[in-house]
């Protein structure tokens, strides 16, 4: 039996090496997340994500091993299992990408609904106020959707504009009232900035998911091509027999006559 085309085997082997590295990175990310899970007191929501990353990493590594073994040893069963596993991976990535894209439009409404019940923010619980303080320092904003007015009577120091931002469009003066002294705070609310940041993260995640799905699909195509080559090479050459005798392709030469 002839060997399969080397021009296809080598790229497929390189593909499986890269796929195995990706699977190892996914497993490393899952292990790192597992360590972070034990360090967080309220980390129960992380468990489904960790389980998914463990399963995904193991499946990716197994698919890469099957593909490398099947192409190296020319084993059809290994290549078939590699095709099935890679196809399932591709479908999974597309389904996840669809769900992530659908959740993109729900981010702003979910965040707004979460903080709407906690207004005025100066009356919210300590955990919520600490979270908002961190957001305001990070994004240089104040309040959620209505600016400093969301804080009611007491505006936190994290809303105050530093000296180098004063007299710019980034800051706004709070009118002096009986309960609020004249202050200069950030003019932008935090919700649009946070939503924009989350949307960028979602777009990046979608790019990774679609890119990985396309990469895996290339591997499926290469595996199918290798299987077709192996199938053609394993076909026996048909032999034909005939029960009828046929005349030979040569003619008898006449015997030379003696010269008298």
PDB file of C-alpha atoms in Angstrom:
ATOM      1  CA  UNK A   1       0.000   0.000   0.000  1.00  0.00           C
ATOM      2  CA  UNK A   2       1.377   3.431  -0.878  1.00  0.00           C
ATOM      3  CA  UNK A   3       1.862   6.052   1.790  1.00  0.00           C
ATOM      4  CA  UNK A   4      -0.537   8.973   1.998  1.00  0.00           C
ATOM      5  CA  UNK A   5       0.445  12.331   0.582  1.00  0.00           C
ATOM      6  CA  UNK A   6       3.185  13.881   2.749  1.00  0.00           C
ATOM      7  CA  UNK A   7       2.077  17.374   1.675  1.00  0.00           C
ATOM      8  CA  UNK A   8      -1.194  16.796   3.555  1.00  0.00           C
ATOM      9  CA  UNK A   9       0.159  14.793   6.507  1.00  0.00           C
ATOM     10  CA  UNK A  10       2.679  17.400   7.637  1.00  0.00           C
ATOM     11  CA  UNK A  11       0.258  20.365   7.781  1.00  0.00           C
ATOM     12  CA  UNK A  12      -2.260  18.143   9.580  1.00  0.00           C
ATOM     13  CA  UNK A  13       0.391  17.103  12.101  1.00  0.00           C
ATOM     14  CA  UNK A  14       1.298  20.770  12.698  1.00  0.00           C
ATOM     15  CA  UNK A  15      -2.414  21.545  13.099  1.00  0.00           C
ATOM     16  CA  UNK A  16      -2.750  18.881  15.797  1.00  0.00           C
ATOM     17  CA  UNK A  17       0.341  20.125  17.637  1.00  0.00           C
ATOM     18  CA  UNK A  18      -1.125  23.653  17.740  1.00  0.00           C
ATOM     19  CA  UNK A  19      -4.506  22.236  18.794  1.00  0.00           C
ATOM     20  CA  UNK A  20      -2.833  20.301  21.611  1.00  0.00           C
ATOM     21  CA  UNK A  21      -1.081  23.465  22.810  1.00  0.00           C
ATOM     22  CA  UNK A  22      -4.436  25.298  22.827  1.00  0.00           C
ATOM     23  CA  UNK A  23      -5.970  22.457  24.835  1.00  0.00           C
ATOM     24  CA  UNK A  24      -3.106  22.637  27.330  1.00  0.00           C
ATOM     25  CA  UNK A  25      -3.614  26.391  27.715  1.00  0.00           C
ATOM     26  CA  UNK A  26      -7.342  25.865  28.345  1.00  0.00           C
ATOM     27  CA  UNK A  27      -6.546  23.285  31.038  1.00  0.00           C
ATOM     28  CA  UNK A  28      -3.985  25.649  32.591  1.00  0.00           C
ATOM     29  CA  UNK A  29      -6.639  28.391  32.651  1.00  0.00           C
ATOM     30  CA  UNK A  30      -9.070  25.996  34.347  1.00  0.00           C
ATOM     31  CA  UNK A  31      -6.476  25.050  36.980  1.00  0.00           C
ATOM     32  CA  UNK A  32      -5.690  28.725  37.600  1.00  0.00           C
ATOM     33  CA  UNK A  33      -9.405  29.460  37.949  1.00  0.00           C
ATOM     34  CA  UNK A  34      -9.724  26.542  40.367  1.00  0.00           C
ATOM     35  CA  UNK A  35      -7.088  28.132  42.592  1.00  0.00           C
ATOM     36  CA  UNK A  36      -8.867  31.491  42.420  1.00  0.00           C
ATOM     37  CA  UNK A  37     -12.159  29.753  43.265  1.00  0.00           C
ATOM     38  CA  UNK A  38     -10.749  28.498  46.575  1.00  0.00           C
ATOM     39  CA  UNK A  39      -9.408  31.983  47.353  1.00  0.00           C
ATOM     40  CA  UNK A  40     -12.852  33.603  46.916  1.00  0.00           C
ATOM     41  CA  UNK A  41     -15.395  33.140  49.663  1.00  0.00           C
ATOM     42  CA  UNK A  42     -18.452  33.515  47.401  1.00  0.00           C
ATOM     43  CA  UNK A  43     -17.311  31.681  44.296  1.00  0.00           C
ATOM     44  CA  UNK A  44     -20.125  29.186  43.746  1.00  0.00           C
ATOM     45  CA  UNK A  45     -21.020  30.819  40.418  1.00  0.00           C
ATOM     46  CA  UNK A  46     -17.569  29.886  39.091  1.00  0.00           C
ATOM     47  CA  UNK A  47     -18.115  26.110  39.361  1.00  0.00           C
ATOM     48  CA  UNK A  48     -20.047  25.581  36.059  1.00  0.00           C
ATOM     49  CA  UNK A  49     -17.476  27.656  34.167  1.00  0.00           C
ATOM     50  CA  UNK A  50     -14.573  25.693  35.669  1.00  0.00           C
ATOM     51  CA  UNK A  51     -16.200  22.357  34.803  1.00  0.00           C
ATOM     52  CA  UNK A  52     -16.777  23.554  31.230  1.00  0.00           C
ATOM     53  CA  UNK A  53     -13.139  24.639  30.823  1.00  0.00           C
ATOM     54  CA  UNK A  54     -11.879  21.312  32.198  1.00  0.00           C
ATOM     55  CA  UNK A  55     -14.078  19.329  29.792  1.00  0.00           C
ATOM     56  CA  UNK A  56     -13.216  21.585  26.847  1.00  0.00           C
ATOM     57  CA  UNK A  57      -9.474  21.361  27.505  1.00  0.00           C
ATOM     58  CA  UNK A  58      -9.550  17.560  27.817  1.00  0.00           C
ATOM     59  CA  UNK A  59     -11.623  17.151  24.634  1.00  0.00           C
ATOM     60  CA  UNK A  60      -9.288  19.440  22.661  1.00  0.00           C
ATOM     61  CA  UNK A  61      -6.205  17.503  23.824  1.00  0.00           C
ATOM     62  CA  UNK A  62      -7.816  14.117  23.038  1.00  0.00           C
ATOM     63  CA  UNK A  63      -8.869  15.287  19.551  1.00  0.00           C
ATOM     64  CA  UNK A  64      -5.336  16.527  18.826  1.00  0.00           C
ATOM     65  CA  UNK A  65      -3.789  13.216  19.997  1.00  0.00           C
ATOM     66  CA  UNK A  66      -6.218  11.191  17.855  1.00  0.00           C
ATOM     67  CA  UNK A  67      -5.486  13.346  14.814  1.00  0.00           C
ATOM     68  CA  UNK A  68      -1.715  13.145  15.236  1.00  0.00           C
ATOM     69  CA  UNK A  69      -1.807   9.368  15.822  1.00  0.00           C
ATOM     70  CA  UNK A  70      -4.183   8.742  12.932  1.00  0.00           C
ATOM     71  CA  UNK A  71      -2.134  10.720  10.418  1.00  0.00           C
ATOM     72  CA  UNK A  72       1.212   9.363  11.638  1.00  0.00           C
ATOM     73  CA  UNK A  73       0.193   5.679  11.719  1.00  0.00           C
ATOM     74  CA  UNK A  74      -2.440   5.986   8.980  1.00  0.00           C
ATOM     75  CA  UNK A  75      -5.237   4.673  11.214  1.00  0.00           C
ATOM     76  CA  UNK A  76      -8.658   5.363   9.771  1.00  0.00           C
ATOM     77  CA  UNK A  77     -10.526   4.842  13.064  1.00  0.00           C
ATOM     78  CA  UNK A  78      -8.409   7.506  14.784  1.00  0.00           C
ATOM     79  CA  UNK A  79      -8.992   9.997  11.972  1.00  0.00           C
ATOM     80  CA  UNK A  80     -12.738   9.302  12.022  1.00  0.00           C
ATOM     81  CA  UNK A  81     -12.889   9.916  15.788  1.00  0.00           C
ATOM     82  CA  UNK A  82     -10.800  13.066  15.282  1.00  0.00           C
ATOM     83  CA  UNK A  83     -13.293  14.318  12.658  1.00  0.00           C
ATOM     84  CA  UNK A  84     -16.261  13.643  14.935  1.00  0.00           C
ATOM     85  CA  UNK A  85     -14.631  15.316  17.948  1.00  0.00           C
ATOM     86  CA  UNK A  86     -13.472  18.327  15.948  1.00  0.00           C
ATOM     87  CA  UNK A  87     -16.929  18.752  14.395  1.00  0.00           C
ATOM     88  CA  UNK A  88     -18.538  18.680  17.847  1.00  0.00           C
ATOM     89  CA  UNK A  89     -15.997  21.251  19.039  1.00  0.00           C
ATOM     90  CA  UNK A  90     -16.821  23.512  16.111  1.00  0.00           C
ATOM     91  CA  UNK A  91     -20.576  23.227  16.740  1.00  0.00           C
ATOM     92  CA  UNK A  92     -20.067  23.923  20.459  1.00  0.00           C
ATOM     93  CA  UNK A  93     -18.043  27.064  19.734  1.00  0.00           C
ATOM     94  CA  UNK A  94     -20.706  28.345  17.335  1.00  0.00           C
ATOM     95  CA  UNK A  95     -23.502  27.730  19.869  1.00  0.00           C
ATOM     96  CA  UNK A  96     -21.560  29.540  22.607  1.00  0.00           C
ATOM     97  CA  UNK A  97     -20.805  32.419  20.230  1.00  0.00           C
ATOM     98  CA  UNK A  98     -24.506  32.719  19.421  1.00  0.00           C
ATOM     99  CA  UNK A  99     -25.431  32.869  23.112  1.00  0.00           C
ATOM    100  CA  UNK A 100     -22.714  35.440  23.825  1.00  0.00           C
ATOM    101  CA  UNK A 101     -23.884  37.599  20.905  1.00  0.00           C
ATOM    102  CA  UNK A 102     -27.483  37.379  22.146  1.00  0.00           C
ATOM    103  CA  UNK A 103     -26.472  38.452  25.657  1.00  0.00           C
ATOM    104  CA  UNK A 104     -24.660  41.501  24.290  1.00  0.00           C
ATOM    105  CA  UNK A 105     -27.889  43.497  23.977  1.00  0.00           C
ATOM    106  CA  UNK A 106     -28.996  42.526  27.490  1.00  0.00           C
ATOM    107  CA  UNK A 107     -25.944  43.841  29.344  1.00  0.00           C
ATOM    108  CA  UNK A 108     -27.108  47.455  29.723  1.00  0.00           C
ATOM    109  CA  UNK A 109     -30.636  46.517  30.800  1.00  0.00           C
ATOM    110  CA  UNK A 110     -29.351  43.984  33.339  1.00  0.00           C
ATOM    111  CA  UNK A 111     -26.877  46.417  34.915  1.00  0.00           C
ATOM    112  CA  UNK A 112     -29.407  49.245  34.968  1.00  0.00           C
ATOM    113  CA  UNK A 113     -32.035  47.017  36.585  1.00  0.00           C
ATOM    114  CA  UNK A 114     -29.502  45.820  39.169  1.00  0.00           C
ATOM    115  CA  UNK A 115     -28.613  49.315  40.380  1.00  0.00           C
ATOM    116  CA  UNK A 116     -32.043  50.909  39.880  1.00  0.00           C
ATOM    117  CA  UNK A 117     -33.402  49.229  43.004  1.00  0.00           C
ATOM    118  CA  UNK A 118     -30.473  50.511  45.067  1.00  0.00           C
ATOM    119  CA  UNK A 119     -31.045  54.235  44.450  1.00  0.00           C
ATOM    120  CA  UNK A 120     -30.296  56.596  46.003  1.00  0.00           C
ATOM    121  CA  UNK A 121     -26.838  55.074  46.052  1.00  0.00           C
ATOM    122  CA  UNK A 122     -25.835  56.739  49.319  1.00  0.00           C
ATOM    123  CA  UNK A 123     -28.478  54.548  50.998  1.00  0.00           C
ATOM    124  CA  UNK A 124     -27.287  51.326  49.324  1.00  0.00           C
ATOM    125  CA  UNK A 125     -25.471  48.541  51.184  1.00  0.00           C
ATOM    126  CA  UNK A 126     -21.738  48.753  51.819  1.00  0.00           C
ATOM    127  CA  UNK A 127     -20.847  46.112  49.225  1.00  0.00           C
ATOM    128  CA  UNK A 128     -22.665  48.023  46.459  1.00  0.00           C
ATOM    129  CA  UNK A 129     -21.058  51.316  47.453  1.00  0.00           C
ATOM    130  CA  UNK A 130     -17.586  49.760  47.500  1.00  0.00           C
ATOM    131  CA  UNK A 131     -18.167  48.260  44.045  1.00  0.00           C
ATOM    132  CA  UNK A 132     -19.325  51.612  42.657  1.00  0.00           C
ATOM    133  CA  UNK A 133     -16.383  53.410  44.265  1.00  0.00           C
ATOM    134  CA  UNK A 134     -14.018  51.038  42.471  1.00  0.00           C
ATOM    135  CA  UNK A 135     -15.850  51.596  39.166  1.00  0.00           C
ATOM    136  CA  UNK A 136     -15.779  55.377  39.547  1.00  0.00           C
ATOM    137  CA  UNK A 137     -12.050  55.395  40.250  1.00  0.00           C
ATOM    138  CA  UNK A 138     -11.324  53.051  37.339  1.00  0.00           C
ATOM    139  CA  UNK A 139     -13.505  54.745  34.701  1.00  0.00           C
ATOM    140  CA  UNK A 140     -13.379  58.306  36.098  1.00  0.00           C
ATOM    141  CA  UNK A 141     -17.149  58.664  36.228  1.00  0.00           C
ATOM    142  CA  UNK A 142     -19.877  59.385  38.770  1.00  0.00           C
ATOM    143  CA  UNK A 143     -23.184  57.622  39.395  1.00  0.00           C
ATOM    144  CA  UNK A 144     -24.769  55.093  37.068  1.00  0.00           C
ATOM    145  CA  UNK A 145     -27.076  56.645  34.472  1.00  0.00           C
ATOM    146  CA  UNK A 146     -27.936  60.104  35.895  1.00  0.00           C
ATOM    147  CA  UNK A 147     -24.506  61.123  37.091  1.00  0.00           C
ATOM    148  CA  UNK A 148     -23.961  62.555  40.563  1.00  0.00           C
ATOM    149  CA  UNK A 149     -27.736  62.767  41.127  1.00  0.00           C
ATOM    150  CA  UNK A 150     -27.807  58.982  41.636  1.00  0.00           C
ATOM    151  CA  UNK A 151     -25.933  59.455  44.920  1.00  0.00           C
ATOM    152  CA  UNK A 152     -28.617  61.564  46.526  1.00  0.00           C
ATOM    153  CA  UNK A 153     -27.383  63.863  49.298  1.00  0.00           C
ATOM    154  CA  UNK A 154     -23.904  62.430  49.871  1.00  0.00           C
ATOM    155  CA  UNK A 155     -21.494  62.284  46.935  1.00  0.00           C
ATOM    156  CA  UNK A 156     -18.456  60.059  47.635  1.00  0.00           C
ATOM    157  CA  UNK A 157     -14.861  61.258  47.167  1.00  0.00           C
ATOM    158  CA  UNK A 158     -14.435  58.858  44.216  1.00  0.00           C
ATOM    159  CA  UNK A 159     -16.715  61.188  42.207  1.00  0.00           C
ATOM    160  CA  UNK A 160     -14.549  64.256  42.773  1.00  0.00           C
ATOM    161  CA  UNK A 161     -12.519  65.558  39.852  1.00  0.00           C
ATOM    162  CA  UNK A 162      -8.765  65.974  40.422  1.00  0.00           C
ATOM    163  CA  UNK A 163      -7.199  69.392  39.928  1.00  0.00           C
ATOM    164  CA  UNK A 164      -5.774  68.601  36.482  1.00  0.00           C
ATOM    165  CA  UNK A 165      -9.275  67.830  35.125  1.00  0.00           C
ATOM    166  CA  UNK A 166     -10.958  70.953  36.434  1.00  0.00           C
ATOM    167  CA  UNK A 167     -12.199  73.516  33.895  1.00  0.00           C
ATOM    168  CA  UNK A 168     -12.545  70.711  31.309  1.00  0.00           C
ATOM    169  CA  UNK A 169     -15.584  68.957  29.841  1.00  0.00           C
ATOM    170  CA  UNK A 170     -14.773  65.929  31.980  1.00  0.00           C
ATOM    171  CA  UNK A 171     -15.941  67.751  35.125  1.00  0.00           C
ATOM    172  CA  UNK A 172     -19.119  69.486  36.218  1.00  0.00           C
ATOM    173  CA  UNK A 173     -19.952  71.691  39.197  1.00  0.00           C
ATOM    174  CA  UNK A 174     -22.582  70.450  41.621  1.00  0.00           C
ATOM    175  CA  UNK A 175     -24.963  73.272  42.619  1.00  0.00           C
ATOM    176  CA  UNK A 176     -24.688  74.175  46.282  1.00  0.00           C
ATOM    177  CA  UNK A 177     -27.710  73.169  48.386  1.00  0.00           C
ATOM    178  CA  UNK A 178     -28.512  72.858  52.071  1.00  0.00           C
ATOM    179  CA  UNK A 179     -27.094  69.324  52.208  1.00  0.00           C
ATOM    180  CA  UNK A 180     -24.461  69.441  49.454  1.00  0.00           C
ATOM    181  CA  UNK A 181     -21.559  71.861  49.372  1.00  0.00           C
ATOM    182  CA  UNK A 182     -20.292  73.129  46.039  1.00  0.00           C
ATOM    183  CA  UNK A 183     -18.183  70.369  44.489  1.00  0.00           C
ATOM    184  CA  UNK A 184     -16.607  69.530  41.140  1.00  0.00           C
ATOM    185  CA  UNK A 185     -17.371  65.949  40.075  1.00  0.00           C
ATOM    186  CA  UNK A 186     -17.025  63.790  36.979  1.00  0.00           C
ATOM    187  CA  UNK A 187     -19.647  64.685  34.392  1.00  0.00           C
ATOM    188  CA  UNK A 188     -20.047  61.250  32.796  1.00  0.00           C
ATOM    189  CA  UNK A 189     -22.175  58.529  34.391  1.00  0.00           C
ATOM    190  CA  UNK A 190     -20.555  55.112  34.753  1.00  0.00           C
ATOM    191  CA  UNK A 191     -23.153  52.883  33.092  1.00  0.00           C
ATOM    192  CA  UNK A 192     -22.439  53.847  29.424  1.00  0.00           C
ATOM    193  CA  UNK A 193     -18.680  53.533  30.005  1.00  0.00           C
ATOM    194  CA  UNK A 194     -18.981  50.144  31.698  1.00  0.00           C
ATOM    195  CA  UNK A 195     -21.339  48.874  28.985  1.00  0.00           C
ATOM    196  CA  UNK A 196     -18.902  50.007  26.288  1.00  0.00           C
ATOM    197  CA  UNK A 197     -16.075  48.195  28.080  1.00  0.00           C
ATOM    198  CA  UNK A 198     -18.148  45.007  28.442  1.00  0.00           C
ATOM    199  CA  UNK A 199     -19.147  45.162  24.763  1.00  0.00           C
ATOM    200  CA  UNK A 200     -15.484  45.358  23.766  1.00  0.00           C
ATOM    201  CA  UNK A 201     -14.772  42.305  25.916  1.00  0.00           C
ATOM    202  CA  UNK A 202     -17.718  40.458  24.328  1.00  0.00           C
ATOM    203  CA  UNK A 203     -16.521  41.369  20.818  1.00  0.00           C
ATOM    204  CA  UNK A 204     -13.078  40.041  21.693  1.00  0.00           C
ATOM    205  CA  UNK A 205     -14.618  36.822  23.012  1.00  0.00           C
ATOM    206  CA  UNK A 206     -16.699  36.443  19.843  1.00  0.00           C
ATOM    207  CA  UNK A 207     -13.575  36.888  17.733  1.00  0.00           C
ATOM    208  CA  UNK A 208     -11.803  34.150  19.712  1.00  0.00           C
ATOM    209  CA  UNK A 209     -14.773  31.761  19.472  1.00  0.00           C
ATOM    210  CA  UNK A 210     -15.325  32.237  15.729  1.00  0.00           C
ATOM    211  CA  UNK A 211     -11.578  32.091  15.059  1.00  0.00           C
ATOM    212  CA  UNK A 212     -11.210  28.841  17.015  1.00  0.00           C
ATOM    213  CA  UNK A 213     -14.241  27.333  15.251  1.00  0.00           C
ATOM    214  CA  UNK A 214     -12.775  28.244  11.842  1.00  0.00           C
ATOM    215  CA  UNK A 215      -9.384  26.798  12.844  1.00  0.00           C
ATOM    216  CA  UNK A 216     -10.979  23.514  13.950  1.00  0.00           C
ATOM    217  CA  UNK A 217     -13.016  23.354  10.728  1.00  0.00           C
ATOM    218  CA  UNK A 218      -9.779  23.519   8.715  1.00  0.00           C
ATOM    219  CA  UNK A 219      -8.588  20.470  10.666  1.00  0.00           C
ATOM    220  CA  UNK A 220     -11.821  18.618   9.867  1.00  0.00           C
ATOM    221  CA  UNK A 221     -11.329  19.282   6.149  1.00  0.00           C
ATOM    222  CA  UNK A 222      -7.710  18.053   6.269  1.00  0.00           C
ATOM    223  CA  UNK A 223      -8.747  14.891   8.140  1.00  0.00           C
ATOM    224  CA  UNK A 224     -11.450  14.147   5.555  1.00  0.00           C
ATOM    225  CA  UNK A 225      -8.927  14.609   2.731  1.00  0.00           C
ATOM    226  CA  UNK A 226      -6.527  12.172   4.432  1.00  0.00           C
ATOM    227  CA  UNK A 227      -9.323   9.630   4.872  1.00  0.00           C
ATOM    228  CA  UNK A 228     -10.224   9.899   1.176  1.00  0.00           C
ATOM    229  CA  UNK A 229      -6.575   9.366   0.198  1.00  0.00           C
ATOM    230  CA  UNK A 230      -6.305   6.297   2.440  1.00  0.00           C
ATOM    231  CA  UNK A 231      -9.524   4.879   1.028  1.00  0.00           C
ATOM    232  CA  UNK A 232      -8.331   5.266  -2.563  1.00  0.00           C
ATOM    233  CA  UNK A 233      -4.980   3.670  -1.787  1.00  0.00           C
ATOM    234  CA  UNK A 234      -6.536   0.665  -0.062  1.00  0.00           C
ATOM    235  CA  UNK A 235      -8.718  -0.245  -3.064  1.00  0.00           C
ATOM    236  CA  UNK A 236      -7.407  -3.520  -4.606  1.00  0.00           C
ATOM    237  CA  UNK A 237      -6.626  -3.523  -8.315  1.00  0.00           C
ATOM    238  CA  UNK A 238      -9.306  -5.616 -10.059  1.00  0.00           C
ATOM    239  CA  UNK A 239      -8.028  -8.714 -11.895  1.00  0.00           C
ATOM    240  CA  UNK A 240      -9.880 -10.051 -14.955  1.00  0.00           C
ATOM    241  CA  UNK A 241      -9.921 -13.643 -16.172  1.00  0.00           C
ATOM    242  CA  UNK A 242     -11.210 -15.025 -19.454  1.00  0.00           C
ATOM    243  CA  UNK A 243     -12.325 -18.588 -20.190  1.00  0.00           C
ATOM    244  CA  UNK A 244     -11.925 -18.119 -23.938  1.00  0.00           C
ATOM    245  CA  UNK A 245      -8.569 -18.452 -25.526  1.00  0.00           C
ATOM    246  CA  UNK A 246      -7.490 -15.674 -27.777  1.00  0.00           C
ATOM    247  CA  UNK A 247      -5.116 -15.679 -30.652  1.00  0.00           C
ATOM    248  CA  UNK A 248      -1.585 -14.624 -29.778  1.00  0.00           C
ATOM    249  CA  UNK A 249      -0.411 -11.193 -30.770  1.00  0.00           C
ATOM    250  CA  UNK A 250       2.481 -12.643 -32.768  1.00  0.00           C
ATOM    251  CA  UNK A 251       2.611 -14.537 -36.065  1.00  0.00           C
ATOM    252  CA  UNK A 252       4.639 -17.590 -36.941  1.00  0.00           C
ATOM    253  CA  UNK A 253       7.474 -16.812 -39.251  1.00  0.00           C
ATOM    254  CA  UNK A 254       7.718 -19.106 -42.282  1.00  0.00           C
ATOM    255  CA  UNK A 255      10.607 -21.538 -42.263  1.00  0.00           C
ATOM    256  CA  UNK A 256      13.425 -20.446 -44.529  1.00  0.00           C
ATOM    257  CA  UNK A 257      13.716 -22.452 -47.752  1.00  0.00           C
ATOM    258  CA  UNK A 258      17.008 -23.973 -48.732  1.00  0.00           C
ATOM    259  CA  UNK A 259      18.636 -22.599 -51.820  1.00  0.00           C
ATOM    260  CA  UNK A 260      19.095 -25.305 -54.387  1.00  0.00           C
TER     261      UNK A 260
END
